[in-house]
Amino acid sequence: MANKLIKYINFEIKGDDRGSLISIEQNSNIPFEIKRNYYIFNTLPGVKRGCHAHKKLKQLLITVSGKCDILLDNGIIQETAVLNSPNKGLLIEEMIWREMFNFTKDCVLLVLANDYYSEHDYIRNYHEFLILTKKNQ
Ligand code: TYD
Protein backbone atom coordinates (compact mmCIF):
# COMPACT_ATOMS: atom_id res chain seq x y z
CA MET A 1 0.00 0.00 0.00
CA ALA A 2 1.27 3.49 -0.85
CA ASN A 3 2.38 5.72 2.00
CA LYS A 4 -0.03 8.53 2.79
CA LEU A 5 1.97 10.45 5.36
CA ILE A 6 5.55 9.81 4.30
CA LYS A 7 6.73 12.39 1.78
CA TYR A 8 10.34 11.90 0.81
CA ILE A 9 12.23 14.36 -1.35
CA ASN A 10 15.27 13.01 -3.16
CA PHE A 11 18.03 15.54 -3.67
CA GLU A 12 20.35 15.54 -6.64
CA ILE A 13 23.93 14.81 -5.63
CA LYS A 14 26.40 17.08 -7.41
CA GLY A 15 29.30 14.68 -7.36
CA ASP A 16 32.72 14.99 -8.88
CA ASP A 17 36.09 13.39 -8.31
CA ARG A 18 36.44 15.30 -5.01
CA GLY A 19 33.24 14.00 -3.44
CA SER A 20 29.60 14.99 -3.11
CA LEU A 21 27.56 18.14 -2.59
CA ILE A 22 23.83 18.77 -2.18
CA SER A 23 22.23 22.18 -2.50
CA ILE A 24 18.82 23.03 -1.04
CA GLU A 25 17.01 26.13 -2.25
CA GLN A 26 13.77 27.47 -0.83
CA ASN A 27 10.70 27.10 -3.06
CA SER A 28 12.85 25.23 -5.56
CA ASN A 29 13.82 21.70 -4.55
CA ILE A 30 11.86 22.07 -1.29
CA PRO A 31 8.32 23.49 -1.29
CA PHE A 32 8.66 26.30 1.26
CA GLU A 33 10.61 29.36 2.34
CA ILE A 34 13.38 28.59 4.85
CA LYS A 35 13.38 30.82 7.93
CA ARG A 36 15.17 28.56 10.40
CA ASN A 37 17.59 25.65 10.47
CA TYR A 38 18.56 23.55 13.45
CA TYR A 39 20.24 20.21 13.95
CA ILE A 40 20.03 17.43 16.47
CA PHE A 41 23.20 15.48 17.29
CA ASN A 42 24.92 13.56 20.11
CA THR A 43 21.58 11.88 20.82
CA LEU A 44 21.93 9.39 23.63
CA PRO A 45 20.98 5.71 23.16
CA GLY A 46 17.28 4.92 23.59
CA VAL A 47 16.21 8.56 23.37
CA LYS A 48 12.95 9.53 21.69
CA ARG A 49 12.64 13.15 20.51
CA GLY A 50 9.86 15.19 18.99
CA CYS A 51 6.61 13.84 20.46
CA HIS A 52 4.69 16.85 19.27
CA ALA A 53 2.84 18.31 16.28
CA HIS A 54 2.87 21.81 14.86
CA LYS A 55 -0.26 23.81 14.11
CA LYS A 56 1.22 25.56 11.06
CA LEU A 57 4.94 24.84 10.74
CA LYS A 58 6.35 22.90 7.78
CA GLN A 59 9.66 21.14 8.19
CA LEU A 60 12.11 19.15 6.12
CA LEU A 61 14.28 16.61 7.95
CA ILE A 62 17.58 15.27 6.59
CA THR A 63 20.07 12.94 8.24
CA VAL A 64 23.26 14.55 6.94
CA SER A 65 25.02 11.74 8.82
CA GLY A 66 23.83 8.46 10.31
CA LYS A 67 20.26 7.23 10.58
CA CYS A 68 17.06 7.61 12.55
CA ASP A 69 13.42 6.55 12.30
CA ILE A 70 10.46 8.92 12.42
CA LEU A 71 6.93 7.95 13.38
CA LEU A 72 4.29 10.11 11.67
CA ASP A 73 0.68 10.24 12.83
CA ASN A 74 -2.21 12.36 11.49
CA GLY A 75 -4.62 11.25 14.20
CA ILE A 76 -5.98 8.44 12.02
CA ILE A 77 -3.03 6.52 10.60
CA GLN A 78 0.58 6.06 11.63
CA GLU A 79 3.55 5.39 9.37
CA THR A 80 7.25 5.07 10.16
CA ALA A 81 9.79 6.73 7.86
CA VAL A 82 13.48 5.90 7.75
CA LEU A 83 16.09 8.59 7.15
CA ASN A 84 19.46 7.05 6.36
CA SER A 85 20.96 9.11 3.58
CA PRO A 86 22.03 12.75 3.13
CA ASN A 87 20.28 12.89 -0.23
CA LYS A 88 16.85 11.99 1.19
CA GLY A 89 14.60 14.54 2.91
CA LEU A 90 11.37 13.92 4.80
CA LEU A 91 8.73 16.63 4.44
CA ILE A 92 6.49 17.01 7.51
CA GLU A 93 3.71 19.52 7.10
CA GLU A 94 1.29 20.97 9.64
CA MET A 95 -0.77 18.87 12.07
CA ILE A 96 1.37 15.74 11.95
CA TRP A 97 2.46 14.20 15.23
CA ARG A 98 6.12 13.07 14.98
CA GLU A 99 8.45 10.99 17.13
CA MET A 100 12.11 10.49 16.23
CA PHE A 101 13.92 7.45 17.60
CA ASN A 102 16.54 4.76 16.84
CA PHE A 103 19.20 7.44 16.39
CA THR A 104 22.60 6.06 15.48
CA LYS A 105 25.52 7.50 17.47
CA ASP A 106 26.75 9.40 14.41
CA CYS A 107 23.31 10.78 13.50
CA VAL A 108 23.13 14.49 12.67
CA LEU A 109 19.52 15.34 11.93
CA LEU A 110 19.22 18.65 10.10
CA VAL A 111 15.82 20.35 10.18
CA LEU A 112 14.78 23.17 7.85
CA ALA A 113 11.66 25.07 8.89
CA ASN A 114 9.44 27.65 7.24
CA ASP A 115 9.11 29.80 10.34
CA TYR A 116 10.95 30.99 13.43
CA TYR A 117 10.76 29.08 16.70
CA SER A 118 7.46 29.64 18.47
CA GLU A 119 6.27 27.57 21.41
CA HIS A 120 2.70 28.72 20.55
CA ASP A 121 2.81 26.61 17.38
CA TYR A 122 3.53 23.38 19.31
CA ILE A 123 0.97 20.78 20.35
CA ARG A 124 2.85 18.73 22.94
CA ASN A 125 -0.09 16.77 24.34
CA TYR A 126 -1.21 13.79 22.22
CA HIS A 127 -4.77 13.88 23.56
CA GLU A 128 -5.07 17.56 22.63
CA PHE A 129 -3.63 16.72 19.17
CA LEU A 130 -6.33 14.07 18.63
CA ILE A 131 -9.08 16.52 19.63
CA LEU A 132 -7.75 19.15 17.21
CA THR A 133 -7.49 16.66 14.31
CA LYS A 134 -11.10 15.55 14.89
CA LYS A 135 -12.23 19.21 14.76
CA ASN A 136 -10.45 19.69 11.43
CA GLN A 137 -12.13 16.68 9.76
P1 TYD B 1 12.14 20.59 21.38
O1 TYD B 1 11.26 21.21 20.35
O2 TYD B 1 11.50 20.06 22.62
O3 TYD B 1 12.97 19.42 20.70
P2 TYD B 1 12.39 18.13 19.95
O4 TYD B 1 12.90 18.27 18.55
O5 TYD B 1 12.90 16.95 20.65
O6 TYD B 1 10.90 18.22 20.01
O7 TYD B 1 13.26 21.65 21.74
C1 TYD B 1 14.23 21.41 22.75
C2 TYD B 1 14.61 22.76 23.35
O8 TYD B 1 15.22 23.61 22.38
C3 TYD B 1 13.42 23.51 23.90
O9 TYD B 1 13.84 24.12 25.11
C4 TYD B 1 13.14 24.55 22.86
C5 TYD B 1 14.50 24.82 22.26
N1 TYD B 1 14.43 25.17 20.82
C6 TYD B 1 14.79 26.44 20.42
O10 TYD B 1 15.13 27.32 21.24
N2 TYD B 1 14.76 26.75 19.09
C7 TYD B 1 14.39 25.84 18.15
O11 TYD B 1 14.38 26.15 16.94
C8 TYD B 1 14.01 24.52 18.59
C9 TYD B 1 13.58 23.47 17.60
C10 TYD B 1 14.05 24.24 19.93
GROMACS .gro file of N, CA and C and ligand atoms in nm:
model
  436
    1MET      N    1   0.084  -0.120   0.000
    1MET     CA    2   0.000   0.000   0.000
    1MET      C    3   0.088   0.126   0.000
    2ALA      N    4   0.046   0.227  -0.076
    2ALA     CA    5   0.127   0.349  -0.085
    2ALA      C    6   0.122   0.425   0.047
    3ASN      N    7   0.234   0.490   0.079
    3ASN     CA    8   0.238   0.572   0.200
    3ASN      C    9   0.154   0.697   0.182
    4LYS      N   10   0.080   0.733   0.286
    4LYS     CA   11  -0.003   0.853   0.279
    4LYS      C   12   0.063   0.969   0.351
    5LEU      N   13   0.138   0.939   0.454
    5LEU     CA   14   0.197   1.045   0.536
    5LEU      C   15   0.343   1.071   0.502
    6ILE      N   16   0.410   0.968   0.453
    6ILE     CA   17   0.555   0.981   0.430
    6ILE      C   18   0.580   1.048   0.295
    7LYS      N   19   0.641   1.166   0.301
    7LYS     CA   20   0.673   1.239   0.178
    7LYS      C   21   0.823   1.261   0.172
    8TYR      N   22   0.889   1.175   0.097
    8TYR     CA   23   1.034   1.190   0.081
    8TYR      C   24   1.063   1.283  -0.035
    9ILE      N   25   1.170   1.357  -0.022
    9ILE     CA   26   1.223   1.436  -0.135
    9ILE      C   27   1.365   1.389  -0.160
   10ASN      N   28   1.392   1.346  -0.281
   10ASN     CA   29   1.527   1.301  -0.316
   10ASN      C   30   1.605   1.416  -0.377
   11PHE      N   31   1.721   1.443  -0.319
   11PHE     CA   32   1.803   1.554  -0.367
   11PHE      C   33   1.908   1.504  -0.466
   12GLU      N   34   1.931   1.587  -0.566
   12GLU     CA   35   2.035   1.554  -0.664
   12GLU      C   36   2.172   1.571  -0.599
   13ILE      N   37   2.256   1.471  -0.615
   13ILE     CA   38   2.393   1.481  -0.563
   13ILE      C   39   2.482   1.536  -0.674
   14LYS      N   40   2.546   1.650  -0.644
   14LYS     CA   41   2.640   1.708  -0.741
   14LYS      C   42   2.776   1.648  -0.707
   15GLY      N   43   2.806   1.538  -0.768
   15GLY     CA   44   2.930   1.468  -0.736
   15GLY      C   45   3.037   1.497  -0.839
   16ASP      N   46   3.159   1.497  -0.794
   16ASP     CA   47   3.272   1.499  -0.888
   16ASP      C   48   3.385   1.419  -0.824
   17ASP      N   49   3.503   1.426  -0.881
   17ASP     CA   50   3.609   1.339  -0.831
   17ASP      C   51   3.661   1.381  -0.693
   18ARG      N   52   3.604   1.489  -0.637
   18ARG     CA   53   3.644   1.530  -0.501
   18ARG      C   54   3.546   1.479  -0.396
   19GLY      N   55   3.425   1.443  -0.441
   19GLY     CA   56   3.324   1.400  -0.344
   19GLY      C   57   3.186   1.448  -0.384
   20SER      N   58   3.102   1.472  -0.283
   20SER     CA   59   2.960   1.499  -0.311
   20SER      C   60   2.914   1.630  -0.249
   21LEU      N   61   2.812   1.688  -0.309
   21LEU     CA   62   2.756   1.814  -0.259
   21LEU      C   63   2.606   1.814  -0.291
   22ILE      N   64   2.527   1.861  -0.194
   22ILE     CA   65   2.383   1.877  -0.218
   22ILE      C   66   2.346   2.021  -0.185
   23SER      N   67   2.267   2.081  -0.271
   23SER     CA   68   2.223   2.218  -0.250
   23SER      C   69   2.071   2.218  -0.231
   24ILE      N   70   2.027   2.293  -0.130
   24ILE     CA   71   1.882   2.303  -0.104
   24ILE      C   72   1.842   2.449  -0.116
   25GLU      N   73   1.746   2.476  -0.202
   25GLU     CA   74   1.701   2.613  -0.225
   25GLU      C   75   1.552   2.624  -0.194
   26GLN      N   76   1.516   2.729  -0.121
   26GLN     CA   77   1.377   2.747  -0.083
   26GLN      C   78   1.288   2.762  -0.206
   27ASN      N   79   1.169   2.705  -0.197
   27ASN     CA   80   1.070   2.710  -0.306
   27ASN      C   81   1.125   2.660  -0.439
   28SER      N   82   1.229   2.579  -0.433
   28SER     CA   83   1.285   2.523  -0.556
   28SER      C   84   1.285   2.371  -0.541
   29ASN      N   85   1.389   2.315  -0.477
   29ASN     CA   86   1.382   2.170  -0.455
   29ASN      C   87   1.320   2.133  -0.320
   30ILE      N   88   1.279   2.233  -0.242
   30ILE     CA   89   1.186   2.207  -0.129
   30ILE      C   90   1.070   2.308  -0.140
   31PRO      N   91   0.950   2.269  -0.095
   31PRO     CA   92   0.832   2.349  -0.129
   31PRO      C   93   0.797   2.458  -0.027
   32PHE      N   94   0.897   2.518   0.036
   32PHE     CA   95   0.866   2.630   0.126
   32PHE      C   96   0.986   2.722   0.141
   33GLU      N   97   0.958   2.837   0.203
   33GLU     CA   98   1.061   2.936   0.234
   33GLU      C   99   1.132   2.892   0.362
   34ILE      N  100   1.263   2.903   0.365
   34ILE     CA  101   1.338   2.859   0.485
   34ILE      C  102   1.365   2.979   0.575
   35LYS      N  103   1.311   2.972   0.698
   35LYS     CA  104   1.338   3.082   0.793
   35LYS      C  105   1.428   3.037   0.906
   36ARG      N  106   1.441   2.906   0.925
   36ARG     CA  107   1.517   2.856   1.040
   36ARG      C  108   1.575   2.721   1.007
   37ASN      N  109   1.697   2.698   1.054
   37ASN     CA  110   1.759   2.565   1.047
   37ASN      C  111   1.805   2.528   1.188
   38TYR      N  112   1.792   2.402   1.223
   38TYR     CA  113   1.856   2.355   1.345
   38TYR      C  114   1.897   2.210   1.324
   39TYR      N  115   1.986   2.161   1.409
   39TYR     CA  116   2.024   2.021   1.395
   39TYR      C  117   2.039   1.955   1.530
   40ILE      N  118   2.007   1.827   1.527
   40ILE     CA  119   2.003   1.743   1.647
   40ILE      C  120   2.118   1.644   1.635
   41PHE      N  121   2.203   1.636   1.735
   41PHE     CA  122   2.320   1.548   1.729
   41PHE      C  123   2.356   1.505   1.870
   42ASN      N  124   2.452   1.411   1.880
   42ASN     CA  125   2.492   1.356   2.011
   42ASN      C  126   2.372   1.300   2.086
   43THR      N  127   2.277   1.242   2.016
   43THR     CA  128   2.158   1.188   2.082
   43THR      C  129   2.195   1.060   2.156
   44LEU      N  130   2.154   1.053   2.279
   44LEU     CA  131   2.193   0.939   2.363
   44LEU      C  132   2.112   0.815   2.326
   45PRO      N  133   2.168   0.695   2.352
   45PRO     CA  134   2.098   0.571   2.316
   45PRO      C  135   1.960   0.563   2.381
   46GLY      N  136   1.863   0.514   2.305
   46GLY     CA  137   1.728   0.492   2.359
   46GLY      C  138   1.641   0.617   2.364
   47VAL      N  139   1.697   0.731   2.325
   47VAL     CA  140   1.621   0.856   2.337
   47VAL      C  141   1.516   0.867   2.226
   48LYS      N  142   1.399   0.920   2.265
   48LYS     CA  143   1.295   0.953   2.169
   48LYS      C  144   1.279   1.106   2.172
   49ARG      N  145   1.280   1.169   2.055
   49ARG     CA  146   1.264   1.315   2.051
   49ARG      C  147   1.136   1.349   1.974
   50GLY      N  148   1.108   1.477   1.968
   50GLY     CA  149   0.986   1.519   1.899
   50GLY      C  150   0.869   1.502   1.994
   51CYS      N  151   0.780   1.407   1.964
   51CYS     CA  152   0.661   1.384   2.046
   51CYS      C  153   0.578   1.512   2.054
   52HIS      N  154   0.556   1.568   1.938
   52HIS     CA  155   0.469   1.685   1.927
   52HIS      C  156   0.423   1.700   1.783
   53ALA      N  157   0.326   1.790   1.763
   53ALA     CA  158   0.284   1.831   1.628
   53ALA      C  159   0.296   1.982   1.623
   54HIS      N  160   0.288   2.036   1.503
   54HIS     CA  161   0.287   2.181   1.486
   54HIS      C  162   0.156   2.222   1.421
   55LYS      N  163   0.101   2.333   1.467
   55LYS     CA  164  -0.026   2.381   1.411
   55LYS      C  165  -0.008   2.428   1.268
   56LYS      N  166   0.103   2.498   1.240
   56LYS     CA  167   0.122   2.556   1.106
   56LYS      C  168   0.257   2.525   1.043
   57LEU      N  169   0.356   2.494   1.124
   57LEU     CA  170   0.494   2.484   1.074
   57LEU      C  171   0.512   2.369   0.975
   58LYS      N  172   0.590   2.396   0.870
   58LYS     CA  173   0.635   2.290   0.778
   58LYS      C  174   0.783   2.270   0.800
   59GLN      N  175   0.826   2.144   0.795
   59GLN     CA  176   0.966   2.114   0.819
   59GLN      C  177   1.015   2.009   0.720
   60LEU      N  178   1.146   2.015   0.697
   60LEU     CA  179   1.211   1.915   0.612
   60LEU      C  180   1.326   1.858   0.693
   61LEU      N  181   1.327   1.727   0.712
   61LEU     CA  182   1.428   1.661   0.795
   61LEU      C  183   1.526   1.587   0.705
   62ILE      N  184   1.654   1.598   0.736
   62ILE     CA  185   1.758   1.527   0.659
   62ILE      C  186   1.861   1.473   0.757
   63THR      N  187   1.894   1.345   0.746
   63THR     CA  188   2.007   1.294   0.824
   63THR      C  189   2.133   1.319   0.739
   64VAL      N  190   2.203   1.426   0.770
   64VAL     CA  191   2.326   1.455   0.694
   64VAL      C  192   2.433   1.352   0.729
   65SER      N  193   2.415   1.285   0.842
   65SER     CA  194   2.502   1.174   0.882
   65SER      C  195   2.418   1.075   0.962
   66GLY      N  196   2.449   0.947   0.949
   66GLY     CA  197   2.383   0.846   1.031
   66GLY      C  198   2.239   0.820   0.990
   67LYS      N  199   2.163   0.771   1.087
   67LYS     CA  200   2.026   0.723   1.058
   67LYS      C  201   1.934   0.747   1.177
   68CYS      N  202   1.808   0.769   1.150
   68CYS     CA  203   1.706   0.761   1.255
   68CYS      C  204   1.572   0.726   1.192
   69ASP      N  205   1.478   0.687   1.275
   69ASP     CA  206   1.342   0.655   1.230
   69ASP      C  207   1.248   0.765   1.279
   70ILE      N  208   1.142   0.788   1.204
   70ILE     CA  209   1.046   0.892   1.242
   70ILE      C  210   0.904   0.837   1.228
   71LEU      N  211   0.834   0.834   1.340
   71LEU     CA  212   0.693   0.795   1.338
   71LEU      C  213   0.609   0.918   1.303
   72LEU      N  214   0.521   0.903   1.206
   72LEU     CA  215   0.429   1.011   1.167
   72LEU      C  216   0.287   0.965   1.196
   73ASP      N  217   0.204   1.058   1.240
   73ASP     CA  218   0.068   1.024   1.283
   73ASP      C  219  -0.022   1.145   1.253
   74ASN      N  220  -0.128   1.124   1.177
   74ASN     CA  221  -0.221   1.236   1.149
   74ASN      C  222  -0.349   1.227   1.233
   75GLY      N  223  -0.344   1.142   1.334
   75GLY     CA  224  -0.462   1.125   1.420
   75GLY      C  225  -0.548   1.008   1.376
   76ILE      N  226  -0.522   0.958   1.254
   76ILE     CA  227  -0.598   0.844   1.202
   76ILE      C  228  -0.504   0.729   1.171
   77ILE      N  229  -0.399   0.758   1.095
   77ILE     CA  230  -0.303   0.652   1.060
   77ILE      C  231  -0.163   0.690   1.108
   78GLN      N  232  -0.081   0.588   1.122
   78GLN     CA  233   0.058   0.606   1.163
   78GLN      C  234   0.146   0.537   1.061
   79GLU      N  235   0.256   0.600   1.027
   79GLU     CA  236   0.355   0.539   0.937
   79GLU      C  237   0.493   0.573   0.991
   80THR      N  238   0.588   0.482   0.969
   80THR     CA  239   0.725   0.507   1.016
   80THR      C  240   0.818   0.526   0.897
   81ALA      N  241   0.883   0.641   0.892
   81ALA     CA  242   0.979   0.673   0.786
   81ALA      C  243   1.119   0.643   0.836
   82VAL      N  244   1.207   0.614   0.743
   82VAL     CA  245   1.348   0.590   0.775
   82VAL      C  246   1.430   0.696   0.703
   83LEU      N  247   1.514   0.766   0.778
   83LEU     CA  248   1.609   0.859   0.715
   83LEU      C  249   1.749   0.802   0.736
   84ASN      N  250   1.816   0.772   0.627
   84ASN     CA  251   1.946   0.705   0.636
   84ASN      C  252   2.042   0.751   0.528
   85SER      N  253   2.011   0.866   0.468
   85SER     CA  254   2.096   0.911   0.358
   85SER      C  255   2.092   1.062   0.350
   86PRO      N  256   2.205   1.128   0.322
   86PRO     CA  257   2.203   1.275   0.313
   86PRO      C  258   2.133   1.327   0.188
   87ASN      N  259   2.099   1.239   0.095
   87ASN     CA  260   2.028   1.289  -0.023
   87ASN      C  261   1.877   1.260  -0.018
   88LYS      N  262   1.829   1.226   0.103
   88LYS     CA  263   1.685   1.199   0.119
   88LYS      C  264   1.628   1.291   0.226
   89GLY      N  265   1.525   1.367   0.193
   89GLY     CA  266   1.460   1.454   0.291
   89GLY      C  267   1.321   1.400   0.322
   90LEU      N  268   1.273   1.430   0.442
   90LEU     CA  269   1.137   1.392   0.480
   90LEU      C  270   1.059   1.521   0.508
   91LEU      N  271   0.955   1.543   0.428
   91LEU     CA  272   0.873   1.663   0.444
   91LEU      C  273   0.763   1.634   0.546
   92ILE      N  274   0.757   1.716   0.651
   92ILE     CA  275   0.649   1.701   0.751
   92ILE      C  276   0.575   1.833   0.756
   93GLU      N  277   0.450   1.829   0.713
   93GLU     CA  278   0.371   1.952   0.710
   93GLU      C  279   0.289   1.965   0.838
   94GLU      N  280   0.200   2.063   0.840
   94GLU     CA  281   0.129   2.097   0.964
   94GLU      C  282   0.040   1.982   1.012
   95MET      N  283   0.016   1.981   1.140
   95MET     CA  284  -0.077   1.887   1.207
   95MET      C  285  -0.040   1.740   1.186
   96ILE      N  286   0.089   1.712   1.195
   96ILE     CA  287   0.137   1.574   1.195
   96ILE      C  288   0.217   1.553   1.324
   97TRP      N  289   0.171   1.458   1.404
   97TRP     CA  290   0.246   1.420   1.523
   97TRP      C  291   0.371   1.343   1.479
   98ARG      N  292   0.488   1.376   1.537
   98ARG     CA  293   0.612   1.307   1.498
   98ARG      C  294   0.694   1.266   1.620
   99GLU      N  295   0.754   1.149   1.608
   99GLU     CA  296   0.845   1.099   1.713
   99GLU      C  297   0.968   1.045   1.643
  100MET      N  298   1.085   1.094   1.683
  100MET     CA  299   1.211   1.049   1.623
  100MET      C  300   1.282   0.956   1.722
  101PHE      N  301   1.331   0.844   1.671
  101PHE     CA  302   1.392   0.745   1.760
  101PHE      C  303   1.490   0.660   1.680
  102ASN      N  304   1.552   0.562   1.748
  102ASN     CA  305   1.654   0.476   1.684
  102ASN      C  306   1.766   0.558   1.621
  103PHE      N  307   1.809   0.662   1.690
  103PHE     CA  308   1.920   0.744   1.639
  103PHE      C  309   2.050   0.664   1.647
  104THR      N  310   2.126   0.661   1.539
  104THR     CA  311   2.260   0.606   1.548
  104THR      C  312   2.351   0.710   1.616
  105LYS      N  313   2.462   0.662   1.671
  105LYS     CA  314   2.552   0.750   1.747
  105LYS      C  315   2.601   0.867   1.661
  106ASP      N  316   2.621   0.838   1.532
  106ASP     CA  317   2.675   0.940   1.441
  106ASP      C  318   2.566   1.025   1.376
  107CYS      N  319   2.441   1.010   1.420
  107CYS     CA  320   2.331   1.078   1.350
  107CYS      C  321   2.335   1.230   1.373
  108VAL      N  322   2.334   1.303   1.263
  108VAL     CA  323   2.313   1.449   1.267
  108VAL      C  324   2.187   1.474   1.187
  109LEU      N  325   2.082   1.512   1.257
  109LEU     CA  326   1.952   1.534   1.193
  109LEU      C  327   1.932   1.684   1.173
  110LEU      N  328   1.940   1.724   1.046
  110LEU     CA  329   1.922   1.865   1.010
  110LEU      C  330   1.774   1.890   0.983
  111VAL      N  331   1.723   2.000   1.038
  111VAL     CA  332   1.582   2.035   1.018
  111VAL      C  333   1.574   2.176   0.959
  112LEU      N  334   1.505   2.187   0.846
  112LEU     CA  335   1.478   2.317   0.785
  112LEU      C  336   1.332   2.348   0.812
  113ALA      N  337   1.303   2.472   0.850
  113ALA     CA  338   1.166   2.507   0.889
  113ALA      C  339   1.123   2.635   0.820
  114ASN      N  340   0.993   2.648   0.796
  114ASN     CA  341   0.944   2.765   0.724
  114ASN      C  342   0.905   2.880   0.816
  115ASP      N  343   0.938   2.866   0.946
  115ASP     CA  344   0.911   2.980   1.034
  115ASP      C  345   1.006   2.977   1.154
  116TYR      N  346   1.010   3.087   1.226
  116TYR     CA  347   1.095   3.099   1.343
  116TYR      C  348   1.038   3.012   1.456
  117TYR      N  349   1.120   2.987   1.555
  117TYR     CA  350   1.076   2.908   1.670
  117TYR      C  351   0.964   2.980   1.744
  118SER      N  352   0.855   2.908   1.767
  118SER     CA  353   0.746   2.964   1.847
  118SER      C  354   0.680   2.851   1.925
  119GLU      N  355   0.689   2.860   2.056
  119GLU     CA  356   0.627   2.757   2.141
  119GLU      C  357   0.476   2.754   2.121
  120HIS      N  358   0.416   2.866   2.077
  120HIS     CA  359   0.270   2.872   2.055
  120HIS      C  360   0.225   2.780   1.942
  121ASP      N  361   0.318   2.746   1.853
  121ASP     CA  362   0.281   2.661   1.738
  121ASP      C  363   0.285   2.512   1.773
  122TYR      N  364   0.339   2.480   1.892
  122TYR     CA  365   0.353   2.338   1.931
  122TYR      C  366   0.224   2.282   1.990
  123ILE      N  367   0.196   2.156   1.959
  123ILE     CA  368   0.097   2.078   2.035
  123ILE      C  369   0.177   1.965   2.097
  124ARG      N  370   0.197   1.971   2.228
  124ARG     CA  371   0.285   1.873   2.294
  124ARG      C  372   0.207   1.762   2.364
  125ASN      N  373   0.075   1.776   2.365
  125ASN     CA  374  -0.009   1.677   2.434
  125ASN      C  375  -0.084   1.595   2.328
  126TYR      N  376  -0.063   1.462   2.328
  126TYR     CA  377  -0.121   1.379   2.222
  126TYR      C  378  -0.273   1.380   2.224
  127HIS      N  379  -0.331   1.384   2.343
  127HIS     CA  380  -0.477   1.388   2.356
  127HIS      C  381  -0.533   1.516   2.292
  128GLU      N  382  -0.466   1.627   2.321
  128GLU     CA  383  -0.507   1.756   2.263
  128GLU      C  384  -0.493   1.751   2.110
  129PHE      N  385  -0.385   1.688   2.062
  129PHE     CA  386  -0.363   1.672   1.917
  129PHE      C  387  -0.481   1.597   1.854
  130LEU      N  388  -0.523   1.487   1.918
  130LEU     CA  389  -0.633   1.407   1.863
  130LEU      C  390  -0.763   1.489   1.857
  131ILE      N  391  -0.787   1.568   1.961
  131ILE     CA  392  -0.908   1.652   1.963
  131ILE      C  393  -0.904   1.752   1.848
  132LEU      N  394  -0.787   1.815   1.828
  132LEU     CA  395  -0.775   1.915   1.721
  132LEU      C  396  -0.790   1.851   1.582
  133THR      N  397  -0.735   1.730   1.563
  133THR     CA  398  -0.749   1.666   1.431
  133THR      C  399  -0.894   1.629   1.404
  134LYS      N  400  -0.967   1.591   1.506
  134LYS     CA  401  -1.110   1.555   1.489
  134LYS      C  402  -1.189   1.680   1.448
  135LYS      N  403  -1.154   1.796   1.508
  135LYS     CA  404  -1.223   1.921   1.476
  135LYS      C  405  -1.200   1.961   1.331
  136ASN      N  406  -1.081   1.929   1.279
  136ASN     CA  407  -1.045   1.969   1.143
  136ASN      C  408  -1.102   1.877   1.035
  137GLN      N  409  -1.164   1.764   1.077
  137GLN     CA  410  -1.213   1.668   0.976
  137GLN      C  411  -1.346   1.715   0.915
  138TYD     P1  412   1.214   2.059   2.138
  138TYD     O1  413   1.126   2.121   2.035
  138TYD     O2  414   1.150   2.006   2.262
  138TYD     O3  415   1.297   1.942   2.070
  138TYD     P2  416   1.239   1.813   1.995
  138TYD     O4  417   1.290   1.827   1.855
  138TYD     O5  418   1.290   1.695   2.065
  138TYD     O6  419   1.090   1.822   2.001
  138TYD     O7  420   1.326   2.165   2.174
  138TYD     C1  421   1.423   2.141   2.275
  138TYD     C2  422   1.461   2.276   2.335
  138TYD     O8  423   1.522   2.361   2.238
  138TYD     C3  424   1.342   2.351   2.390
  138TYD     O9  425   1.384   2.412   2.511
  138TYD     C4  426   1.314   2.455   2.286
  138TYD     C5  427   1.450   2.482   2.226
  138TYD     N1  428   1.443   2.517   2.082
  138TYD     C6  429   1.479   2.644   2.042
  138TYD    O10  430   1.513   2.732   2.124
  138TYD     N2  431   1.476   2.675   1.909
  138TYD     C7  432   1.439   2.584   1.815
  138TYD    O11  433   1.438   2.615   1.694
  138TYD     C8  434   1.401   2.452   1.859
  138TYD     C9  435   1.358   2.347   1.760
  138TYD    C10  436   1.405   2.424   1.993
   0.00000   0.00000   0.00000
